[in-house]
Coordinates of C-alpha atoms in Angstrom, one line a residue:
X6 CA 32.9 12.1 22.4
X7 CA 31.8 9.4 20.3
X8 CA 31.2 9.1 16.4
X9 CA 28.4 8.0 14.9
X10 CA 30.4 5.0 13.3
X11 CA 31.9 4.3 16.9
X12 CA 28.6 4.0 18.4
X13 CA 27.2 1.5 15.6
X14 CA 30.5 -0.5 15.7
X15 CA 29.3 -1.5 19.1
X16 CA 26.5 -3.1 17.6
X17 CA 27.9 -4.6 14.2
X18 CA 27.9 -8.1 15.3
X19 CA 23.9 -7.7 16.8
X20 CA 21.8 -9.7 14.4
X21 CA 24.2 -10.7 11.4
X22 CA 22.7 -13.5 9.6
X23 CA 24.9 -16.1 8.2
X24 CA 22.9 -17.6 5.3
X25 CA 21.8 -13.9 3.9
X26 CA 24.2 -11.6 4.8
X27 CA 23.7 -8.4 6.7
X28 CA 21.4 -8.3 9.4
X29 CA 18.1 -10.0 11.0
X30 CA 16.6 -8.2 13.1
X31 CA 13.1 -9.1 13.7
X32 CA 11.1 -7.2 16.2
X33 CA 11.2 -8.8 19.1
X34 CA 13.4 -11.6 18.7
X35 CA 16.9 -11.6 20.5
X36 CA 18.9 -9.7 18.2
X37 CA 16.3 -7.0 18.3
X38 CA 15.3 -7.1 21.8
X39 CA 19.3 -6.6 22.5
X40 CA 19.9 -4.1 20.6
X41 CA 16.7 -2.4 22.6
X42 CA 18.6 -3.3 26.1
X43 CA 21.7 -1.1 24.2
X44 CA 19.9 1.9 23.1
X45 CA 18.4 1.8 27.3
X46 CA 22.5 1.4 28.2
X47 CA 23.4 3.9 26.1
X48 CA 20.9 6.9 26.7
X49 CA 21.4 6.0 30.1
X50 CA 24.6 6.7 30.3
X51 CA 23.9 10.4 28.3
X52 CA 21.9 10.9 31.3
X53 CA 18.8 10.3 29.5
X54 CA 15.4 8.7 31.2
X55 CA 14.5 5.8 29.8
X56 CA 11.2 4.1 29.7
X57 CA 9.0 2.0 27.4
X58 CA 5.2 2.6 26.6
X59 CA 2.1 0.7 25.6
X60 CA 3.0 0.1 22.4
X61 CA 6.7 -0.7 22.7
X62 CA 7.9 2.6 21.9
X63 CA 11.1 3.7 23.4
X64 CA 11.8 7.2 25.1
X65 CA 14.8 8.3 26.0
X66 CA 13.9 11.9 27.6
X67 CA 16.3 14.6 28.3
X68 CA 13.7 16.8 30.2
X69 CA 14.2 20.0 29.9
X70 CA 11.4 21.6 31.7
X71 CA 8.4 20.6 33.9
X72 CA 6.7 19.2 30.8
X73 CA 7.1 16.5 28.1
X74 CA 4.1 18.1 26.1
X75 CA 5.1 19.4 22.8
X76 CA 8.7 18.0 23.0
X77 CA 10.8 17.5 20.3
X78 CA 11.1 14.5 19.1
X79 CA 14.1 12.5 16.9
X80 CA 14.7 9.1 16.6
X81 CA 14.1 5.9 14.7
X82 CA 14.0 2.2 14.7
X83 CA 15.9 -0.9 15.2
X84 CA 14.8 -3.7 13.4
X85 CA 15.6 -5.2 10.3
X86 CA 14.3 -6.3 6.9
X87 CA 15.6 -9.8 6.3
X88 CA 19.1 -9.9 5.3
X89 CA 19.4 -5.7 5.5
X90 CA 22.4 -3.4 5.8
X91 CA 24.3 -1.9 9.0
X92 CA 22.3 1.8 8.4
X93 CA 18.8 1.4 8.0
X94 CA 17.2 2.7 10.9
X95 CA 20.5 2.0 13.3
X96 CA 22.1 5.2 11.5
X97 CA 19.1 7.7 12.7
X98 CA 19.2 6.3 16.3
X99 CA 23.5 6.1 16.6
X100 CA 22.8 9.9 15.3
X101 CA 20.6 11.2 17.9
X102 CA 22.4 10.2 20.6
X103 CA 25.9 11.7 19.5
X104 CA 23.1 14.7 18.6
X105 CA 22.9 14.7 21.7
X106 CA 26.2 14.0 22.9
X107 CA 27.1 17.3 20.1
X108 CA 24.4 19.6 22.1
X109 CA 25.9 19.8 25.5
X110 CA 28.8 19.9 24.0
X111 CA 28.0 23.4 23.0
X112 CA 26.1 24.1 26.0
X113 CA 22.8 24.2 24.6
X114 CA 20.0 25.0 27.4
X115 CA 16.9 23.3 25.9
X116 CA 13.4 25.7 26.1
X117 CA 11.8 22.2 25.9
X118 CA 12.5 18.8 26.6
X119 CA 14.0 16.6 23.9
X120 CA 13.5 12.6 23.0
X121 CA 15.2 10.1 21.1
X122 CA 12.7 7.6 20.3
X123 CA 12.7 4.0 18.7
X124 CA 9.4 2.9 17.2
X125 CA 8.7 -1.5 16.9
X126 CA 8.1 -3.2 13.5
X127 CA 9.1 -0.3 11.2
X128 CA 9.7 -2.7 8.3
X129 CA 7.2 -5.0 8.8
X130 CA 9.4 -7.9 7.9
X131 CA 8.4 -9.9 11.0
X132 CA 4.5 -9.6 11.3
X133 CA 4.0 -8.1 8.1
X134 CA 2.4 -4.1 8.7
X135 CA 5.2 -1.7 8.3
X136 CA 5.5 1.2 11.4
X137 CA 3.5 -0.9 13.2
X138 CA 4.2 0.7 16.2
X139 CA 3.8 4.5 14.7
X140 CA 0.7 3.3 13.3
X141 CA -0.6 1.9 17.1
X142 CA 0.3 4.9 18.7
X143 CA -1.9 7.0 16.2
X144 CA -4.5 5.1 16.2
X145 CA -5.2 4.0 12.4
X146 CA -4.2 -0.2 13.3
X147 CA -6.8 -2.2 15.1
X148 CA -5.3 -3.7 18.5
X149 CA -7.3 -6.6 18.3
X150 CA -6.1 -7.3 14.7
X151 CA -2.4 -6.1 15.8
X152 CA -2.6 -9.0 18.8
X153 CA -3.9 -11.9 16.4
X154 CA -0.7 -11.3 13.6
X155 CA 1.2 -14.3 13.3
X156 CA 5.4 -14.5 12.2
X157 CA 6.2 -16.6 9.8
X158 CA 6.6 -19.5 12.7
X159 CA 3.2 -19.2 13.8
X160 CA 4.0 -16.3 17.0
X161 CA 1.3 -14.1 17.4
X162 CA 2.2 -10.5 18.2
X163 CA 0.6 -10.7 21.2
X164 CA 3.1 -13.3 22.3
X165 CA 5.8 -12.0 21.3
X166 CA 5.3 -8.3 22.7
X167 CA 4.8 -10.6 25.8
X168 CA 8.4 -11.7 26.0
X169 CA 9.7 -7.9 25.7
X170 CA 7.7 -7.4 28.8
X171 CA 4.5 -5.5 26.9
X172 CA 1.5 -5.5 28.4
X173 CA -0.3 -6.1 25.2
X174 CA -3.6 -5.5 26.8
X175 CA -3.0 -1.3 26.2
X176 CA -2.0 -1.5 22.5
X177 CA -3.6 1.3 20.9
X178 CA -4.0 4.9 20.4
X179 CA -1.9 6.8 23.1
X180 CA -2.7 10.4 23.5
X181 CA 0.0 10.7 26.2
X182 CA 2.3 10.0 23.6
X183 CA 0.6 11.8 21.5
X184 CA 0.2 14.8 23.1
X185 CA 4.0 14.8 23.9
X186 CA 5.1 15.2 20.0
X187 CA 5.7 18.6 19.6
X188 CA 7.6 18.6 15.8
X189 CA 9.4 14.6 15.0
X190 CA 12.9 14.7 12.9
X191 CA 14.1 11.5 11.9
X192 CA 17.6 10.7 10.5
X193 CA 17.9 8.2 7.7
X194 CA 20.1 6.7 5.4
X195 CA 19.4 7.7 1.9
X196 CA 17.8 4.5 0.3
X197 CA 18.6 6.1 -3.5
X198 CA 21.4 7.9 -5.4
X199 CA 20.0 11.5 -4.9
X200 CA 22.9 12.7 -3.4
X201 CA 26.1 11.0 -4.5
X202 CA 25.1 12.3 -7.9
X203 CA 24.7 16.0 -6.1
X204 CA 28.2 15.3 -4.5
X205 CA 26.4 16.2 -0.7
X206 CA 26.3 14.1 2.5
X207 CA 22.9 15.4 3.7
X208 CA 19.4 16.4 2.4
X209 CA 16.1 17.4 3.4
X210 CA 13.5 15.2 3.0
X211 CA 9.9 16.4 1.1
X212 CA 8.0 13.7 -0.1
X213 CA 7.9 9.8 1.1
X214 CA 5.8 8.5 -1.6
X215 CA 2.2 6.3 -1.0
X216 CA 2.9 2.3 -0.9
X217 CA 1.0 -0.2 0.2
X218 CA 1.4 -4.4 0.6
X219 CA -1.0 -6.6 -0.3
X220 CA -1.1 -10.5 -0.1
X221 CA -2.1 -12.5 -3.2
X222 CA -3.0 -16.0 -2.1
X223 CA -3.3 -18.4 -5.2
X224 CA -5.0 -21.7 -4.3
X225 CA -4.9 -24.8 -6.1
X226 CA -4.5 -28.8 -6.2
X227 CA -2.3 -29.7 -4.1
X228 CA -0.6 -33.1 -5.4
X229 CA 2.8 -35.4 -6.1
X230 CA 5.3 -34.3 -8.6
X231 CA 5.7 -37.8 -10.0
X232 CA 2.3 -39.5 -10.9
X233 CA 0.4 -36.1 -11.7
X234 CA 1.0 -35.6 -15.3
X235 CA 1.7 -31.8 -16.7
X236 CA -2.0 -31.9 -18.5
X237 CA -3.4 -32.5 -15.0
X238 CA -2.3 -29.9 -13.1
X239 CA -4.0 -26.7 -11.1
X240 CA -0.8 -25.6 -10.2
X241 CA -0.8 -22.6 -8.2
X242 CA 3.4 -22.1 -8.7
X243 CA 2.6 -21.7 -12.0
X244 CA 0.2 -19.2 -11.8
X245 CA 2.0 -17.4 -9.3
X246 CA 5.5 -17.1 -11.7
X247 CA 2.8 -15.7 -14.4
X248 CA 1.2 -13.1 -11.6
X249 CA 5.1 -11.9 -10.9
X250 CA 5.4 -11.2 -14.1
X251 CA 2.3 -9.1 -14.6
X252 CA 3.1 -7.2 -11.7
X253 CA 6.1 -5.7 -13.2
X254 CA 4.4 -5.1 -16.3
X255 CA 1.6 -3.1 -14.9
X256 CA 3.7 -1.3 -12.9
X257 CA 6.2 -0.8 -16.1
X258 CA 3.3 0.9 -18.1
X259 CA 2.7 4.0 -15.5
X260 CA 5.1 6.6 -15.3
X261 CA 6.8 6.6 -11.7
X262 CA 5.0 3.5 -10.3
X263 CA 7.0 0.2 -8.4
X264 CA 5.7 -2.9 -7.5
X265 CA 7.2 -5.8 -6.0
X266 CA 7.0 -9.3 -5.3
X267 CA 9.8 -9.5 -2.8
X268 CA 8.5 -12.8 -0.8
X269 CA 6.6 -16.2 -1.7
X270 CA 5.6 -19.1 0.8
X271 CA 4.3 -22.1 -0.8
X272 CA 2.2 -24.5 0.7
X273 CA 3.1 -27.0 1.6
X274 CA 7.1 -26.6 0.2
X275 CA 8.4 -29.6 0.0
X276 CA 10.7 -30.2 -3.2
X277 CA 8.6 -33.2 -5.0
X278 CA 5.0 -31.6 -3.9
X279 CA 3.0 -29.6 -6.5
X280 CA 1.5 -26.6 -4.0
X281 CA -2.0 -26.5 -3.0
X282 CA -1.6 -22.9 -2.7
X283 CA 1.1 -20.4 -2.8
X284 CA 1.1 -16.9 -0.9
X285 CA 2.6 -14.2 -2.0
X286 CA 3.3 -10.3 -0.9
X287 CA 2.6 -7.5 -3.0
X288 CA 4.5 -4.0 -2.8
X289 CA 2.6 -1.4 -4.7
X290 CA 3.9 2.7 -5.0
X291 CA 3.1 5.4 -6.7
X292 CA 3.2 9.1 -6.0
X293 CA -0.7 9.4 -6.1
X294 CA -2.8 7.2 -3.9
X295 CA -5.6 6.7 -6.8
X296 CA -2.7 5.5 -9.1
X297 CA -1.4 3.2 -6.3
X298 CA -5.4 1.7 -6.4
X299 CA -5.5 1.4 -9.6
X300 CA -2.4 -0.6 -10.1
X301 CA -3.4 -3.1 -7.7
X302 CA -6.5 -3.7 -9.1
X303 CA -5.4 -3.9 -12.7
X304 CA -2.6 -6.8 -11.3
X305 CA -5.2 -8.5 -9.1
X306 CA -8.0 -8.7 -12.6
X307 CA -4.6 -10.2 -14.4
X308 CA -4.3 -12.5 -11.5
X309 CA -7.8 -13.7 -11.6
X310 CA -7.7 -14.6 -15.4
X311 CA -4.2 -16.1 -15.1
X312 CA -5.6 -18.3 -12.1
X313 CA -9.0 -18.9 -13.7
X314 CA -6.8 -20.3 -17.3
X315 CA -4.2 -22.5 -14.6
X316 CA -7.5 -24.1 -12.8
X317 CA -6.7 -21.9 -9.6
X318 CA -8.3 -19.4 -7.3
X319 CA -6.7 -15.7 -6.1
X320 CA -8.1 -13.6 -3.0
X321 CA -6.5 -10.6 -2.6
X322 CA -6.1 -9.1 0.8
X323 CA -4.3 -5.5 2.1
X324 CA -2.0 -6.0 5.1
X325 CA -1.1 -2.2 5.0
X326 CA -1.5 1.1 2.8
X327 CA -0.1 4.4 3.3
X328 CA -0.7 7.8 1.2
X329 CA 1.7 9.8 -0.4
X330 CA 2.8 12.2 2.8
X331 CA 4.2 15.7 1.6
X332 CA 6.2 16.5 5.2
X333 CA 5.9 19.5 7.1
X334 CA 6.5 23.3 5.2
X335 CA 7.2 25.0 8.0
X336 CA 9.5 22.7 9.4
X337 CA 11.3 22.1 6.2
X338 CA 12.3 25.8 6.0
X339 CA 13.3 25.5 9.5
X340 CA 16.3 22.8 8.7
X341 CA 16.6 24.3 5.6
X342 CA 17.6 27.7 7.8
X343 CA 19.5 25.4 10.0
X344 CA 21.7 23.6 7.6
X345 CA 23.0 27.2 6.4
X346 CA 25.5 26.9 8.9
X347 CA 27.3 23.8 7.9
X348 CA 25.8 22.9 5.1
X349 CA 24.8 25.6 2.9
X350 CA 22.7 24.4 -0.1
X351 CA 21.9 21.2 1.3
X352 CA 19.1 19.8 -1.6
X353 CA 15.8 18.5 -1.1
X354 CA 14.8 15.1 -1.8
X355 CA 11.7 12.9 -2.0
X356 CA 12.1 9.3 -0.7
X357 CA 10.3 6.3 -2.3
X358 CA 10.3 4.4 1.2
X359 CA 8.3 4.3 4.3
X360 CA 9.0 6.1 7.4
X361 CA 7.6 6.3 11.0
X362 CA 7.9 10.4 10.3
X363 CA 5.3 9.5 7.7
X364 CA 2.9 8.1 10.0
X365 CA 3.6 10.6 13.0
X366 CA 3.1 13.7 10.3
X367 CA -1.1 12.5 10.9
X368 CA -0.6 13.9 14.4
X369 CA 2.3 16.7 14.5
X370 CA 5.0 18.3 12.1
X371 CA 7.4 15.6 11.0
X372 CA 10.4 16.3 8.7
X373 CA 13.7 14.0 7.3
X374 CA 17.8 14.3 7.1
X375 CA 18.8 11.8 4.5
X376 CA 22.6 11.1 4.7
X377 CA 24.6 10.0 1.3
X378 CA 24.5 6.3 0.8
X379 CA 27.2 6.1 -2.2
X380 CA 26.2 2.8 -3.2
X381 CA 22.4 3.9 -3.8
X382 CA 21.5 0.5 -2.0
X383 CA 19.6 -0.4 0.7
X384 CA 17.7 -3.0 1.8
X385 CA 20.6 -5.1 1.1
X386 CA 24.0 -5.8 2.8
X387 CA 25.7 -3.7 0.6
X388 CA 23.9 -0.1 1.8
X389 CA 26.6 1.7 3.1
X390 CA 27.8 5.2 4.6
X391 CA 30.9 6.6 5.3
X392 CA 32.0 7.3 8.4
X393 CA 32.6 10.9 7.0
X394 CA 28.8 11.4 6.0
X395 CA 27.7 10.0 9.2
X396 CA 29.5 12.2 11.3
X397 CA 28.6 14.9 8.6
X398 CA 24.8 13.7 9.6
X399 CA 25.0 13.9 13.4
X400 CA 26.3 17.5 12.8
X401 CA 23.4 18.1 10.8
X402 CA 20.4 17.0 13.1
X403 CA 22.4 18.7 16.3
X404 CA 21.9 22.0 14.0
X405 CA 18.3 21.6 13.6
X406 CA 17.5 20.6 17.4
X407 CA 19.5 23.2 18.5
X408 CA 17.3 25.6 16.6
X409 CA 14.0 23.6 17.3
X410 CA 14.7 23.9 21.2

């Protein structure tokens, strides 16, 4: 049987990039698209049917009975932040299927059928609206608005879901889907140092704290960096360095609040041009969703003052916005009763990042394993996890199926 580590060595050259480091793996560009061809290979060769719906979604069913409705349902996703590490979201996929892989081995009879499923756009970093494809399948992101996102390159979503072989005429709500989702566990890398300072490889997740992402576009004279003098200037850079730094402030004055400014695009960007407007994306969190409002509009009033004193203009417009998502109670005590067996006193953890289990918990019970990153990185080529912990991982989310079928 393979380990979790075996299975993702198969994919460690998928997507590296050369000028970051780590991994690129854009929704729907090659490196993502093959690594959607693997997770088909593999499940196939566990037996598992595979098939694709409207929204891009991948199922991998091991069908159990008569009926997909109310399945259980584990999984993750595949794509990349810019530059990210080996783990985040290959780690809960590579689990499931040697979860799998761990359940016949026992000779589990399943009372229901199971799927492994990987959701599109999870990070966002291509089109720009985290769990994108979560968010389509329950209905709370506009097709039409979906189809229109451009990539950085000027791609619509539309054309690009094309090219994976999407009909993208059927985005949208799915109550098949929907109706299939019987209780959701994702595995996921720990993206903190919760549990390398608790010395345990797994945890529970119970909160996945309300964040949302903004863009601030700052518009001003665009105009040559040699005959404009300094006094003469509406320079948008300018105002934008100053609106950076007010973010953090803001968010430094409120207990348990993070924002970001992770990503700017000036316009036009060439070296000897003063910018006629520069663009950049907010990342706003906070435990409570009127905090989280707040924040934002205290760094957008700071951003129209800074513009106003610079000669510039800011509009301020939300790309995406989750609330704070407390998961399932039920189905927390169930893992919790689960883990006994292995790993007795496994902690529970909240999680400052986003999750497709977040989104899906709007339509069924959803719940978390979080396996021991020791480095307390991610989003960064240096998250890591030993092959120990993943292992320890897979063990951990064939204990909770097993009970959950």
């Amino acid at each position: 049987m393979q380990t979790v580590s075996s299975v993702l060595d198969s994919i460690s050259d998928v997507g590296r990039d050369a000028s970051r480091g780590g991994y690129s793996r854009g929704v729907y560009t090659g490196a993502e698209s093959s690594l959607r061809e693997w997770f088909s290979a593999e499940a196939a060769a566990r037996g598992l049917s595979v098939e694709t719906d409207r929204n891009g979604i991948l199922w991998a069913w091991w069908d159990a009975t008569d009926s997909r409705d109310g399945a259980l349902v584990t999984g993750s996703h595949l794509d990349s932040v810019p530059g990210g590490g080996a783990y985040d979201g290959p780690l809960g996929v590579a689990s499931a299927l040697v979860a799998v892989d761990l359940l016949r081995e026992r000779g589990v009879q399943p009372n229901r059928s199971l799927a492994v499923a990987v959701f599109p756009e999870e990070e966002g970093s291509r089109f720009g609206v985290s769990c994108l494809g979560s968010r389509l399948l329950t209905g709370t992101l506009d097709p039409d608005q979906v189809r229109s996102l451009k990539d950085s390159d000027g791609i619509t979503f539309a054309d690009a879901a094309r090219s994976a072989g999407i009909d993208v005429s059927h985005l949208g709500r799915d109550e098949d889907a929907i109706r299939r989702i019987g209780d959701f566990v994702e595995l996921h890398v720990e993206q903190g140092r919760g549990l390398i300072d608790l010395d345990a490889p797994v945890a529970i997740g119970s909160t996945m704290l309300g964040h949302g992402r903004w863009r601030l576009s700052i518009t001003g004279q665009g105009n040559h960096a040699g005959t404009t003098l300094m006094t003469d200037r509406a320079d948008p850079m300018i105002a934008a360095a100053q609106v950076v730094l007010a973010a953090r402030t803001v968010a430094a004055e409120q207990d348990g609040a993070r924002a970001t400014v992770g990503r700017i695009q000036p316009v036009p960007g060439g070296t000897n041009v003063i910018a006629s407007r520069v663009d950049l994306w907010l990342d706003v969190r906070h435990e409570e969703d009127a905090v989280t409002a707040s924040l934002i509009e205290k760094i957008h009033g700071r951003a129209q003052k800074i513009c106003a004193f610079e000669g510039c203009r800011a509009t301020l417009t939300e790309e995406s916005r989750s609330g704070t998502v407390h998961f399932d109670g039920a189905l927390q005590r169930t893992l919790g009763n689960a883990l006994k067996r292995s790993f007795p006193g496994a902690p529970t953890l909240p999680t400052g990042a986003g999750h497709d289990a977040g989104i899906l918990g709007t339509i069924a019970p959803t719940a978390m394993l979080f396996v021991r990153n020791p480095t307390g990185i991610s989003h960064s080529p240096e998250e890591f996890v030993e092959r120990e912990d993943a292992d320890a991982g897979a063990t951990a989310l064939a204990d909770v199926l097993e009970d959950l079928l």
